[in-house]
CSV table of C-alpha atoms and ligand atoms in Angstrom, one decimal:
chain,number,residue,atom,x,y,z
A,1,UNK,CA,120.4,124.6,89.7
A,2,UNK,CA,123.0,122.0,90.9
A,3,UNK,CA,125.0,119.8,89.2
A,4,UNK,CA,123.5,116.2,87.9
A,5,UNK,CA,122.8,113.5,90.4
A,6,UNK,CA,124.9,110.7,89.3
A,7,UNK,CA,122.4,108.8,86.6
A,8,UNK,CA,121.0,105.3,87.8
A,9,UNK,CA,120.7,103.0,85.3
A,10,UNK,CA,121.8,99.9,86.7
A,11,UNK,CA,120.0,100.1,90.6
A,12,UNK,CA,123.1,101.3,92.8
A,13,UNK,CA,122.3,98.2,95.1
A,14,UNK,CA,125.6,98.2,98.0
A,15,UNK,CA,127.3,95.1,98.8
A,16,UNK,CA,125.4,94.9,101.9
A,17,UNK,CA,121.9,95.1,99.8
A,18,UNK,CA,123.6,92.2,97.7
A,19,UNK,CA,123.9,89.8,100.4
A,20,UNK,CA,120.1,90.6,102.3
A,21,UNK,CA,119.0,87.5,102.7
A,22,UNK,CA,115.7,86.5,100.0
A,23,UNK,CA,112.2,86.7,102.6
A,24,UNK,CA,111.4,83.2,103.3
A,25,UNK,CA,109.0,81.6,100.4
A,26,UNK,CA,104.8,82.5,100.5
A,27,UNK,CA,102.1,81.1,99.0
A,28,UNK,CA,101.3,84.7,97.4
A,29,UNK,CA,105.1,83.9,95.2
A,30,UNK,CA,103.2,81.1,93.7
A,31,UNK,CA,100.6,80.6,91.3
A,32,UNK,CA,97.8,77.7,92.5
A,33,UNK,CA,99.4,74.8,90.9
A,34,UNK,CA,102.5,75.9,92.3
A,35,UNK,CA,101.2,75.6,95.6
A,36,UNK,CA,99.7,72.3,94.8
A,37,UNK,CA,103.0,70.8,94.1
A,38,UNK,CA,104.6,72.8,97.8
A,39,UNK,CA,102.0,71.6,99.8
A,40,UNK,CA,102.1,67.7,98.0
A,41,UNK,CA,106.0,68.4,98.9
A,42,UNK,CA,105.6,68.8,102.3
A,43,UNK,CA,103.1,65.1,102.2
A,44,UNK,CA,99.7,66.9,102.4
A,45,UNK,CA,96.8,66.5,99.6
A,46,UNK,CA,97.2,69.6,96.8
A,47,UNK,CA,93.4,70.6,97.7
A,48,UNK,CA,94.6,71.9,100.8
A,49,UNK,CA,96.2,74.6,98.9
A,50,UNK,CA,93.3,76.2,97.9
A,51,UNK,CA,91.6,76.0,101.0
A,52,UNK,CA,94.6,77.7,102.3
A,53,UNK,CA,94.4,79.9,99.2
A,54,UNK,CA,91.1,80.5,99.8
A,55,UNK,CA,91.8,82.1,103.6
A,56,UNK,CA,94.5,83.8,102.6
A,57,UNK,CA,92.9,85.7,99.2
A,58,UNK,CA,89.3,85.4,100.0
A,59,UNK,CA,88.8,85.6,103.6
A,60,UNK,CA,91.8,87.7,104.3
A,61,UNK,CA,92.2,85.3,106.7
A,62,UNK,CA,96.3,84.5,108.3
A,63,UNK,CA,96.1,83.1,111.4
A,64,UNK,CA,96.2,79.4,111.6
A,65,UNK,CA,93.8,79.1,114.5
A,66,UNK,CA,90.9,80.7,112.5
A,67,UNK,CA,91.4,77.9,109.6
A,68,UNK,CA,88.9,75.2,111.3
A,69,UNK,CA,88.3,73.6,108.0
A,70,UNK,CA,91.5,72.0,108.1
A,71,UNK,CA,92.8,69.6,110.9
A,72,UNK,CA,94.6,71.4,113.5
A,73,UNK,CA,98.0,69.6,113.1
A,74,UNK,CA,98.1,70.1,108.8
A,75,UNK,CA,96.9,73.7,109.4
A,76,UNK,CA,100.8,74.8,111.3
A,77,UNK,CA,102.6,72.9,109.0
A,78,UNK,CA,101.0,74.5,106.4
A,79,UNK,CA,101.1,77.8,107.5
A,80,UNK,CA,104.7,77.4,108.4
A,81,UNK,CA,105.9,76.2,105.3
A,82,UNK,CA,103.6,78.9,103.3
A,83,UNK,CA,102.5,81.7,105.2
A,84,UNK,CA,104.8,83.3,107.0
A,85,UNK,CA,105.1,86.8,108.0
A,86,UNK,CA,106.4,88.9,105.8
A,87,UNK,CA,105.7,92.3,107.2
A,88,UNK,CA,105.4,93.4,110.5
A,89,UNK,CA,103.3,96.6,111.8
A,90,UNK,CA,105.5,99.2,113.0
A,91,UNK,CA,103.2,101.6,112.9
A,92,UNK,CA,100.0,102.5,111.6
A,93,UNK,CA,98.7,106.5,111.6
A,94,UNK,CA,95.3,107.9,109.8
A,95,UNK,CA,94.6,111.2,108.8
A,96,UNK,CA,91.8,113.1,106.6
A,97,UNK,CA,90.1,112.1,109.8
A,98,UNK,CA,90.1,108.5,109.1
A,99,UNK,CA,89.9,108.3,105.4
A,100,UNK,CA,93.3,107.8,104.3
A,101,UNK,CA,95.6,105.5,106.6
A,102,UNK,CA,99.6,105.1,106.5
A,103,UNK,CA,101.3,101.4,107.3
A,104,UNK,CA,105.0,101.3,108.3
A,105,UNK,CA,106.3,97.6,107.7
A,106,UNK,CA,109.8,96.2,109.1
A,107,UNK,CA,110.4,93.1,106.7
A,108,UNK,CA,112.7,89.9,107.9
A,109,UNK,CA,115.7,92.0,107.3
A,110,UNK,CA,114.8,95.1,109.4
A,111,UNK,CA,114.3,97.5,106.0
A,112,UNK,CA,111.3,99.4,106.2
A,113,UNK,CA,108.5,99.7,103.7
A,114,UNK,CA,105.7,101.8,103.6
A,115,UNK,CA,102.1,101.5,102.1
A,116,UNK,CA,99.1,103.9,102.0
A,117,UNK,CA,95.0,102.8,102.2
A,118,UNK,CA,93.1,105.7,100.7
A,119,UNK,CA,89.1,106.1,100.9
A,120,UNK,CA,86.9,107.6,98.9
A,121,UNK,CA,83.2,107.7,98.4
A,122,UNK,CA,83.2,105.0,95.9
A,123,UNK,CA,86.4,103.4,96.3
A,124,UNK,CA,89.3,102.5,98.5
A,125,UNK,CA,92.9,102.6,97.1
A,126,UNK,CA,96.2,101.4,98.3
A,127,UNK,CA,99.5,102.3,97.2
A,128,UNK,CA,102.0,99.9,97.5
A,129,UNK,CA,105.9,99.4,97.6
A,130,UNK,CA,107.8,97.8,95.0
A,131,UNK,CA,111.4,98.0,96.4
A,132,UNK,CA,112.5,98.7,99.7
A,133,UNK,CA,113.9,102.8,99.3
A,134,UNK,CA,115.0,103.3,95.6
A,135,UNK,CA,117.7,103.7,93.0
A,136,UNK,CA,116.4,106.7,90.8
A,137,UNK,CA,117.6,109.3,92.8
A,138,UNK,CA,114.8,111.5,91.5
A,139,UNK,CA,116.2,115.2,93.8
A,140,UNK,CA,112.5,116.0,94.9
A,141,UNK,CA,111.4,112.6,96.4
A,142,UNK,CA,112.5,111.3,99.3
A,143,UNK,CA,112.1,107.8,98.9
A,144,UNK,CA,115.0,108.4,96.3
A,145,UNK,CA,117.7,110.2,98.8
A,146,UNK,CA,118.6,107.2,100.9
A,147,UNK,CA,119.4,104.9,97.6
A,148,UNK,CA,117.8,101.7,96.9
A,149,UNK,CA,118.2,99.0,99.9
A,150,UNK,CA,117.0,96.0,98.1
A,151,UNK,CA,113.7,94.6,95.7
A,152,UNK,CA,110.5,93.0,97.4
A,153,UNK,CA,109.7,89.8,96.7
A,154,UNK,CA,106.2,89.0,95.1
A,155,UNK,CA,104.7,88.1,98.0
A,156,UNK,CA,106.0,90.8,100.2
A,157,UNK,CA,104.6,93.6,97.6
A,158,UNK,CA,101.0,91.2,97.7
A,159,UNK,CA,100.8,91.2,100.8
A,160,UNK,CA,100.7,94.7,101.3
A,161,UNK,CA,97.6,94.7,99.7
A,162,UNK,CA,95.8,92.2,101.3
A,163,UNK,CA,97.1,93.3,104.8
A,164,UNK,CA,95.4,96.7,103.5
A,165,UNK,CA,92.4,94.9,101.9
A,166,UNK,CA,91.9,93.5,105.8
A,167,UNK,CA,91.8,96.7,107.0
A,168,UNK,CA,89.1,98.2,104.8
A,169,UNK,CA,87.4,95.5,105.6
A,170,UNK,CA,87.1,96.0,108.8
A,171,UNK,CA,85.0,99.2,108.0
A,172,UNK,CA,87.2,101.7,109.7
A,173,UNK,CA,88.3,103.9,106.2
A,174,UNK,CA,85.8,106.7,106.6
A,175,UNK,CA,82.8,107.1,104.1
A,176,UNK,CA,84.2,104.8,102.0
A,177,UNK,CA,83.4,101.4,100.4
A,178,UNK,CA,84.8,98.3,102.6
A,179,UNK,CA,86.3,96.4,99.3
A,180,UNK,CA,89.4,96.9,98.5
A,181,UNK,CA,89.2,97.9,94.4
A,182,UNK,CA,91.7,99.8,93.3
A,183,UNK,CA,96.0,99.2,93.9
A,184,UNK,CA,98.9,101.7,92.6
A,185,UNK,CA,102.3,101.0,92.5
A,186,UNK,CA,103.1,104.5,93.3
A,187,UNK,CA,104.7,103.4,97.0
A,188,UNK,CA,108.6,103.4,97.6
A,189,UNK,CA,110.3,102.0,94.9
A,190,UNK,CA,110.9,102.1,91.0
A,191,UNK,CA,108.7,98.9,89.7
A,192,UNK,CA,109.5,98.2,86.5
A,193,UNK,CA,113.4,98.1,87.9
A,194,UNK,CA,111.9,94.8,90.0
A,195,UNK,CA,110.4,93.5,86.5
A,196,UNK,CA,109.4,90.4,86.7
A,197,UNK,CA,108.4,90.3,91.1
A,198,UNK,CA,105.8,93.3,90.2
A,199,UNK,CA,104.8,91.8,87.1
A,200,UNK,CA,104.0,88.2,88.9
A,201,UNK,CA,102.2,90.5,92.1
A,202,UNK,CA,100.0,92.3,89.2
A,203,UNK,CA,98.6,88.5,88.1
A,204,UNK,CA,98.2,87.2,91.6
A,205,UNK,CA,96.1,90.9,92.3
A,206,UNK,CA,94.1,90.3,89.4
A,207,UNK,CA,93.8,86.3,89.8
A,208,UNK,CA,90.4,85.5,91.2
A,209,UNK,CA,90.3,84.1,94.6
A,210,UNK,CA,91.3,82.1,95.8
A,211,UNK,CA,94.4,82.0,93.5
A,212,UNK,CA,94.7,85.8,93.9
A,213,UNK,CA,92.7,88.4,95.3
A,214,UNK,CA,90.2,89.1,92.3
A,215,UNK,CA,91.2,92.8,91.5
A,216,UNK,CA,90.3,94.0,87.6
A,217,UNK,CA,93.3,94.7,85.8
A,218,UNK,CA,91.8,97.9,84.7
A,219,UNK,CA,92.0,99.5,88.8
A,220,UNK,CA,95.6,98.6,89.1
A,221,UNK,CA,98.7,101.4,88.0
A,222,UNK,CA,102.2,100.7,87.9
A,223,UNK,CA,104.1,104.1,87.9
A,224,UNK,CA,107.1,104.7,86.3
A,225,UNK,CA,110.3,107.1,86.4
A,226,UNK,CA,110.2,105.8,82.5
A,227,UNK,CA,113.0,102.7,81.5
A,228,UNK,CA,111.9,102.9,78.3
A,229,UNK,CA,112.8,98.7,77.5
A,230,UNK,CA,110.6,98.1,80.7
A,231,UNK,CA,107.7,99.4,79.4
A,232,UNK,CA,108.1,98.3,76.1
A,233,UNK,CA,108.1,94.5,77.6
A,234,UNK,CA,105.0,95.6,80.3
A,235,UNK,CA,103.3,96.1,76.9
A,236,UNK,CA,104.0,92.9,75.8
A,237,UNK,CA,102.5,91.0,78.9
A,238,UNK,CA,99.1,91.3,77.9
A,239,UNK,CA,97.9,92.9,80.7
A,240,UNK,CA,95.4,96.0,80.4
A,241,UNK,CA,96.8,97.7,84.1
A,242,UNK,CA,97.5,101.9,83.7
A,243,UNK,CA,100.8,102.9,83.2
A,244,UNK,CA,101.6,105.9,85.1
A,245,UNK,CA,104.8,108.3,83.6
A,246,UNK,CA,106.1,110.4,86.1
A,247,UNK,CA,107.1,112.8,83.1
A,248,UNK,CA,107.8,116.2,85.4
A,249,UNK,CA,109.1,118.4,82.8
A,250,UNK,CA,108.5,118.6,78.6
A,251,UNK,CA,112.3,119.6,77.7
A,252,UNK,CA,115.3,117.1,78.4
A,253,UNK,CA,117.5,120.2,80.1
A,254,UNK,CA,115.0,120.0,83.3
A,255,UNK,CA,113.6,116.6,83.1
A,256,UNK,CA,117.8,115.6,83.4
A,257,UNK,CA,117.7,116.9,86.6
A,258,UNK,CA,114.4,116.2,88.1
A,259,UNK,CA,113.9,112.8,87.1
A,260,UNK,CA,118.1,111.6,86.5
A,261,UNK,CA,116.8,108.5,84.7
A,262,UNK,CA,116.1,110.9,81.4
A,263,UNK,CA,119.7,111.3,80.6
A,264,UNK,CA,119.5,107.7,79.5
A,265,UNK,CA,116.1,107.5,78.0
A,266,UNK,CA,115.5,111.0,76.8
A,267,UNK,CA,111.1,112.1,77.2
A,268,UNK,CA,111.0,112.1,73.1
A,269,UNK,CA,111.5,108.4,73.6
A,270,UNK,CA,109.9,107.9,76.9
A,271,UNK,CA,107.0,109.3,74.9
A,272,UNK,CA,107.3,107.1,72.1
A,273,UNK,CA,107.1,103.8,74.7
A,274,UNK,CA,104.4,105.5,76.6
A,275,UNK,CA,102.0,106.0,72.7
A,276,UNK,CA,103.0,102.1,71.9
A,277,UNK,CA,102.0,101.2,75.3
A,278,UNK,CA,98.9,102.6,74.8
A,279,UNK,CA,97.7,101.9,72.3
A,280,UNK,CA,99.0,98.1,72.2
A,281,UNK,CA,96.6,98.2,75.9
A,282,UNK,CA,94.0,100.7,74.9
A,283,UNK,CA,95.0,101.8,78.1
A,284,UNK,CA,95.2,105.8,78.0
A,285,UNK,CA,98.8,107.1,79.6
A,286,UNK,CA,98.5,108.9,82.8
A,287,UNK,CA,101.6,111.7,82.6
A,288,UNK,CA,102.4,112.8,86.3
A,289,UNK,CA,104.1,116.0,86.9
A,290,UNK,CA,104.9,117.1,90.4
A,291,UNK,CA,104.1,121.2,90.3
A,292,UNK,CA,107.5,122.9,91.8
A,293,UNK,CA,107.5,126.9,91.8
A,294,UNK,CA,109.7,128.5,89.1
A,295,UNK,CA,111.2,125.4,88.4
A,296,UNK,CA,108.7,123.4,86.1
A,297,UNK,CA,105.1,125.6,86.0
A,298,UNK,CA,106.6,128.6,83.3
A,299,UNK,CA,103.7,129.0,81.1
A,300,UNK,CA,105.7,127.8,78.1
A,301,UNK,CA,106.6,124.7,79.3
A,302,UNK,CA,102.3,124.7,80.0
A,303,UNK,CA,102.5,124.8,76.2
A,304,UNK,CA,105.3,122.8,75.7
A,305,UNK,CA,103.9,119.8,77.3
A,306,UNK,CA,100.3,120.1,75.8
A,307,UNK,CA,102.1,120.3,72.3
A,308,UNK,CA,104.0,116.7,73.1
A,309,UNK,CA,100.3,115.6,74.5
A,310,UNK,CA,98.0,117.1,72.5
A,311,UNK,CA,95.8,114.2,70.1
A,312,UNK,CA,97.5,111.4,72.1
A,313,UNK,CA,95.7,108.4,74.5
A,314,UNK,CA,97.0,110.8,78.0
A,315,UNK,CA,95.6,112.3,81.0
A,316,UNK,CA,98.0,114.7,83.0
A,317,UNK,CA,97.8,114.5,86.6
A,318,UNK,CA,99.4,117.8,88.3
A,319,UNK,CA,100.9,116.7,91.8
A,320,UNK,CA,100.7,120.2,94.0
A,321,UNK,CA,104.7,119.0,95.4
A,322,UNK,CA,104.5,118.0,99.0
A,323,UNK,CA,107.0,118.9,101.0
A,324,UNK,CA,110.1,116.5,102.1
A,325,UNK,CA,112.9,116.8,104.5
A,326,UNK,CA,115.8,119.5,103.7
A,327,UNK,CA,114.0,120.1,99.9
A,328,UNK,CA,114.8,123.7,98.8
A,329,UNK,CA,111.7,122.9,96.4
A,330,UNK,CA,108.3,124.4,97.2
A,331,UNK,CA,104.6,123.8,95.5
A,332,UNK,CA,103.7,125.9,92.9
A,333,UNK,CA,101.4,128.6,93.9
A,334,UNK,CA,97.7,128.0,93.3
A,335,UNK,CA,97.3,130.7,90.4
A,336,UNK,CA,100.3,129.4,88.6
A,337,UNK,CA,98.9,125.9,88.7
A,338,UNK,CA,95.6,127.2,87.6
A,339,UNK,CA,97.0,128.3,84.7
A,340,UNK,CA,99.0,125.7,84.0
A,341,UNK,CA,96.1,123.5,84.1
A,342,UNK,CA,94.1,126.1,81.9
A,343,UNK,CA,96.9,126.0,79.4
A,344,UNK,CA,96.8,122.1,78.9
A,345,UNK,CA,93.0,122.2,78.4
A,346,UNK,CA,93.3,124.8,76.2
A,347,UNK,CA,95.2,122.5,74.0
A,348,UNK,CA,92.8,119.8,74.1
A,349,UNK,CA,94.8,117.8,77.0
A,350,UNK,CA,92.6,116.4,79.8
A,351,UNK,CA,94.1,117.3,83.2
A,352,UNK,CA,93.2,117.3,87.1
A,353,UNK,CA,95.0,118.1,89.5
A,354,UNK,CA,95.9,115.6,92.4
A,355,UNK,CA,94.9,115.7,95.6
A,356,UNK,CA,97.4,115.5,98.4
A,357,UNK,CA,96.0,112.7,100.9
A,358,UNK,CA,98.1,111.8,103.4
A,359,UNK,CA,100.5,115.1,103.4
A,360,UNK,CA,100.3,115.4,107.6
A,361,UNK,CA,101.6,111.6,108.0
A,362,UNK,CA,104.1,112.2,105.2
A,363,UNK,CA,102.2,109.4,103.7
A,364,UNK,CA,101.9,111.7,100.6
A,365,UNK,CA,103.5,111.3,96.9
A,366,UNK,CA,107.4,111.6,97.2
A,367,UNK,CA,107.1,111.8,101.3
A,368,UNK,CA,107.2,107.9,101.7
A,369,UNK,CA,111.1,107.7,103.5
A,370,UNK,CA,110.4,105.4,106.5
A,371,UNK,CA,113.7,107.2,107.9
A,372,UNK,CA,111.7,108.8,110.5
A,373,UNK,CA,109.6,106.4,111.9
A,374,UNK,CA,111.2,106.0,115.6
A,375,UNK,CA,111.9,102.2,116.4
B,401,LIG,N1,109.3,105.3,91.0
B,401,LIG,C1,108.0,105.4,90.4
B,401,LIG,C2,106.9,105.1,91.5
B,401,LIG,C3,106.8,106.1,92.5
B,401,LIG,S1,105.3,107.0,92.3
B,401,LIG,C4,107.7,106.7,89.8
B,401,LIG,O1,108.5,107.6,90.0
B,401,LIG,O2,106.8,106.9,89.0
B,401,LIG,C5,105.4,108.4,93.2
B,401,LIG,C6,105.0,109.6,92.4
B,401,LIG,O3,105.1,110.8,93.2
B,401,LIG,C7,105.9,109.8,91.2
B,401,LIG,O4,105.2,110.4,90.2
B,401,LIG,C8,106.9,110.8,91.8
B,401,LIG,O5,107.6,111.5,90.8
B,401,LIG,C9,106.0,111.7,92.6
B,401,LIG,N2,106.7,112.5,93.6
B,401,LIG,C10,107.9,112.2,94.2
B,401,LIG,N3,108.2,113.1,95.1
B,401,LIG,C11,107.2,114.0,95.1
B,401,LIG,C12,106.9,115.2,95.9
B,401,LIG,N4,107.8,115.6,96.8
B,401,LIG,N5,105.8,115.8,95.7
B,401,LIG,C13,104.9,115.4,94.7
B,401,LIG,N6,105.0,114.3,94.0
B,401,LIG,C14,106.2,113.6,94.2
């Protein structure tokens, strides 16, 4: 193995990242009342922001033209002042012959984001961005080679949903429901090192419409590389979402390298944070752990992990690794994962093992990069 990756605590954000420009303000980076009072700013009445609200969230409605219920003139000043756009298509590609579908965003400044609709048979998922690229420099994921270029804002993360939410509504995810139910913050991006943006997108998701777009708390995950205050403070927010712990190896030698965070917060505390957060939530802990041949899937550390697991409030989710650009890292073969998994069970740990939707579009976990995407 290589030396360490220099560790990332603070998010190694350039000058240049420093000085990107904030995305112009959305109704999505306010609550309702808060749009009240930008809407009575600009000299219109404050019920107009819930009609506005209400195309936005519950109609998935953007275009001015379409809002008839409120007098043409009122309806562009309105949707300048608090719906502008935030992300535009660059590129959209399906694959799993229709069921799971890639977006490629350019925001205001020209970075790139990336979001995923999945379909299944009784539900549709998107996986969103929390940050455009990413700081944690995690050697197996290539969101994390290019460094972090800058945090979303609220509404730029929210909107990836409800762009996404419009598409599934338009019926075109194969043989799968045409509400959007289920979000995870598994996109490019560390989200709990953009706290407080993903925290505020996670109530306007949840918020019934037409303040928000009416999601349970209960269908939405926020993944984590573990920054162990971060979670302790998501625990404190009252919310009952799924935290997700990408935890990739049991023993601190490996888990240094693989996930560079860990030399800060070691996995015997990343652990502890994860049983407080569960069981202040109820919410049982789902540990991810990217399968990579001879690297992490010995047999012992099988053991070793369903020792740190066994009795707790977990589910494992073994990620077959999917391939990225120039990684000297393959997937685990199918045997060795078999009885990994068997291993875990064995010590009373419930497991599954992920599946890869989306590998062909590199739309798949650790493939999001936007590098490639021709412009
Ligand atoms: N930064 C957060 C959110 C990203 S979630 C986190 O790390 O949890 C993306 C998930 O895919 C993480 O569990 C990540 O470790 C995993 N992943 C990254 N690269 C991968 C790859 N090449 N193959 C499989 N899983 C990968």
């Amino acid at each position: 193995m290589t030396s360490l990756p220099m560790i990332p605590i603070a998010p190694t954000t350039s000058a240049a990242a420093r000085r990107a420009a904030l995305p112009p303000r959305h109704l999505a980076d306010l609550d309702l009342p808060g749009r009240q009072a930008a809407v009575t700013e600009l000299g219109e009445a404050g019920f107009r922001a819930r009609q506005l609200s209400t195309h936005y969230f519950g109609r998935l409605v953007r275009d001015p033209a379409r809002m008839t219920d409120l007098p043409a003139g009122v309806r562009d000043r309105l949707a300048d002042a608090l719906l502008p756009t935030l992300l535009t298509p660059v590129r959209e590609v399906a694959c799993d012959d229709g069921a799971t579908r890639k977006a490629v965003w350019r925001l205001h400044d020209g970075s790139l984001v990336e979001s995923v609709l999945m379909g299944y048979s009784d539900r549709v998922t998107v996986c969103i961005s929390s940050q455009a690229g990413c700081g944690m420099a995690c050697p197996f994921c290539a969101t994390g080679q290019a460094g972090l270029t800058r945090n979303l804002s609220t509404a730029e993360i929210v909107d990836q949903a409800v762009h996404l939410a419009g598409v599934a509504a338009s019926g075109v995810v194969t043989g799968a429901p045409a509400r959007l139910s289920h979000v995870v913050f598994m996109g490019m991006g560390e989200p709990l090192a953009n706290y407080s943006r993903v925290v505020a997108a996670v109530r306007r998701l949840c918020a019934p419409a037409p303040e928000g777009l009416g999601l349970s708390q209960r269908h939405i995950t926020v993944s984590t590389v573990g920054l162990v205050p971060a979670m302790r403070r998501l625990a404190d927010e009252g919310l009952s979402v799924t935290l997700a712990l990408s935890l990739h190896a049991p023993d601190d030698e490996l888990r240094d390298e693989l996930v560079p965070v860990n030399q800060r917060w070691k996995v015997a505390e990343v652990l502890d944070a994860a049983w407080d957060y569960a069981e202040r939530t109820g919410r049982r802990v789902s540990i991810e752990y990217a399968m990579i041949r001879d690297v992490n899937d010995q047999p012992w550390r099988a053991d070793l992990l369903g020792r740190l697991l066994a009795g707790r409030l977990a589910h494992v989710n073994l990620i077959p690794l999917n391939p990225t650009p120039g990684s000297r890292w393959d997937a685990s073969p199918k045997p060795v994962e078999r009885e990994f998994v068997r291993r875990l069970r064995a010590a009373g740990v419930s497991t599954t093992v992920r599946d890869t939707r989306g590998r062909d579009i590199d739309g798949a976990c650790g493939q999001l990069a936007a590098a490639a995407v021709t412009q």
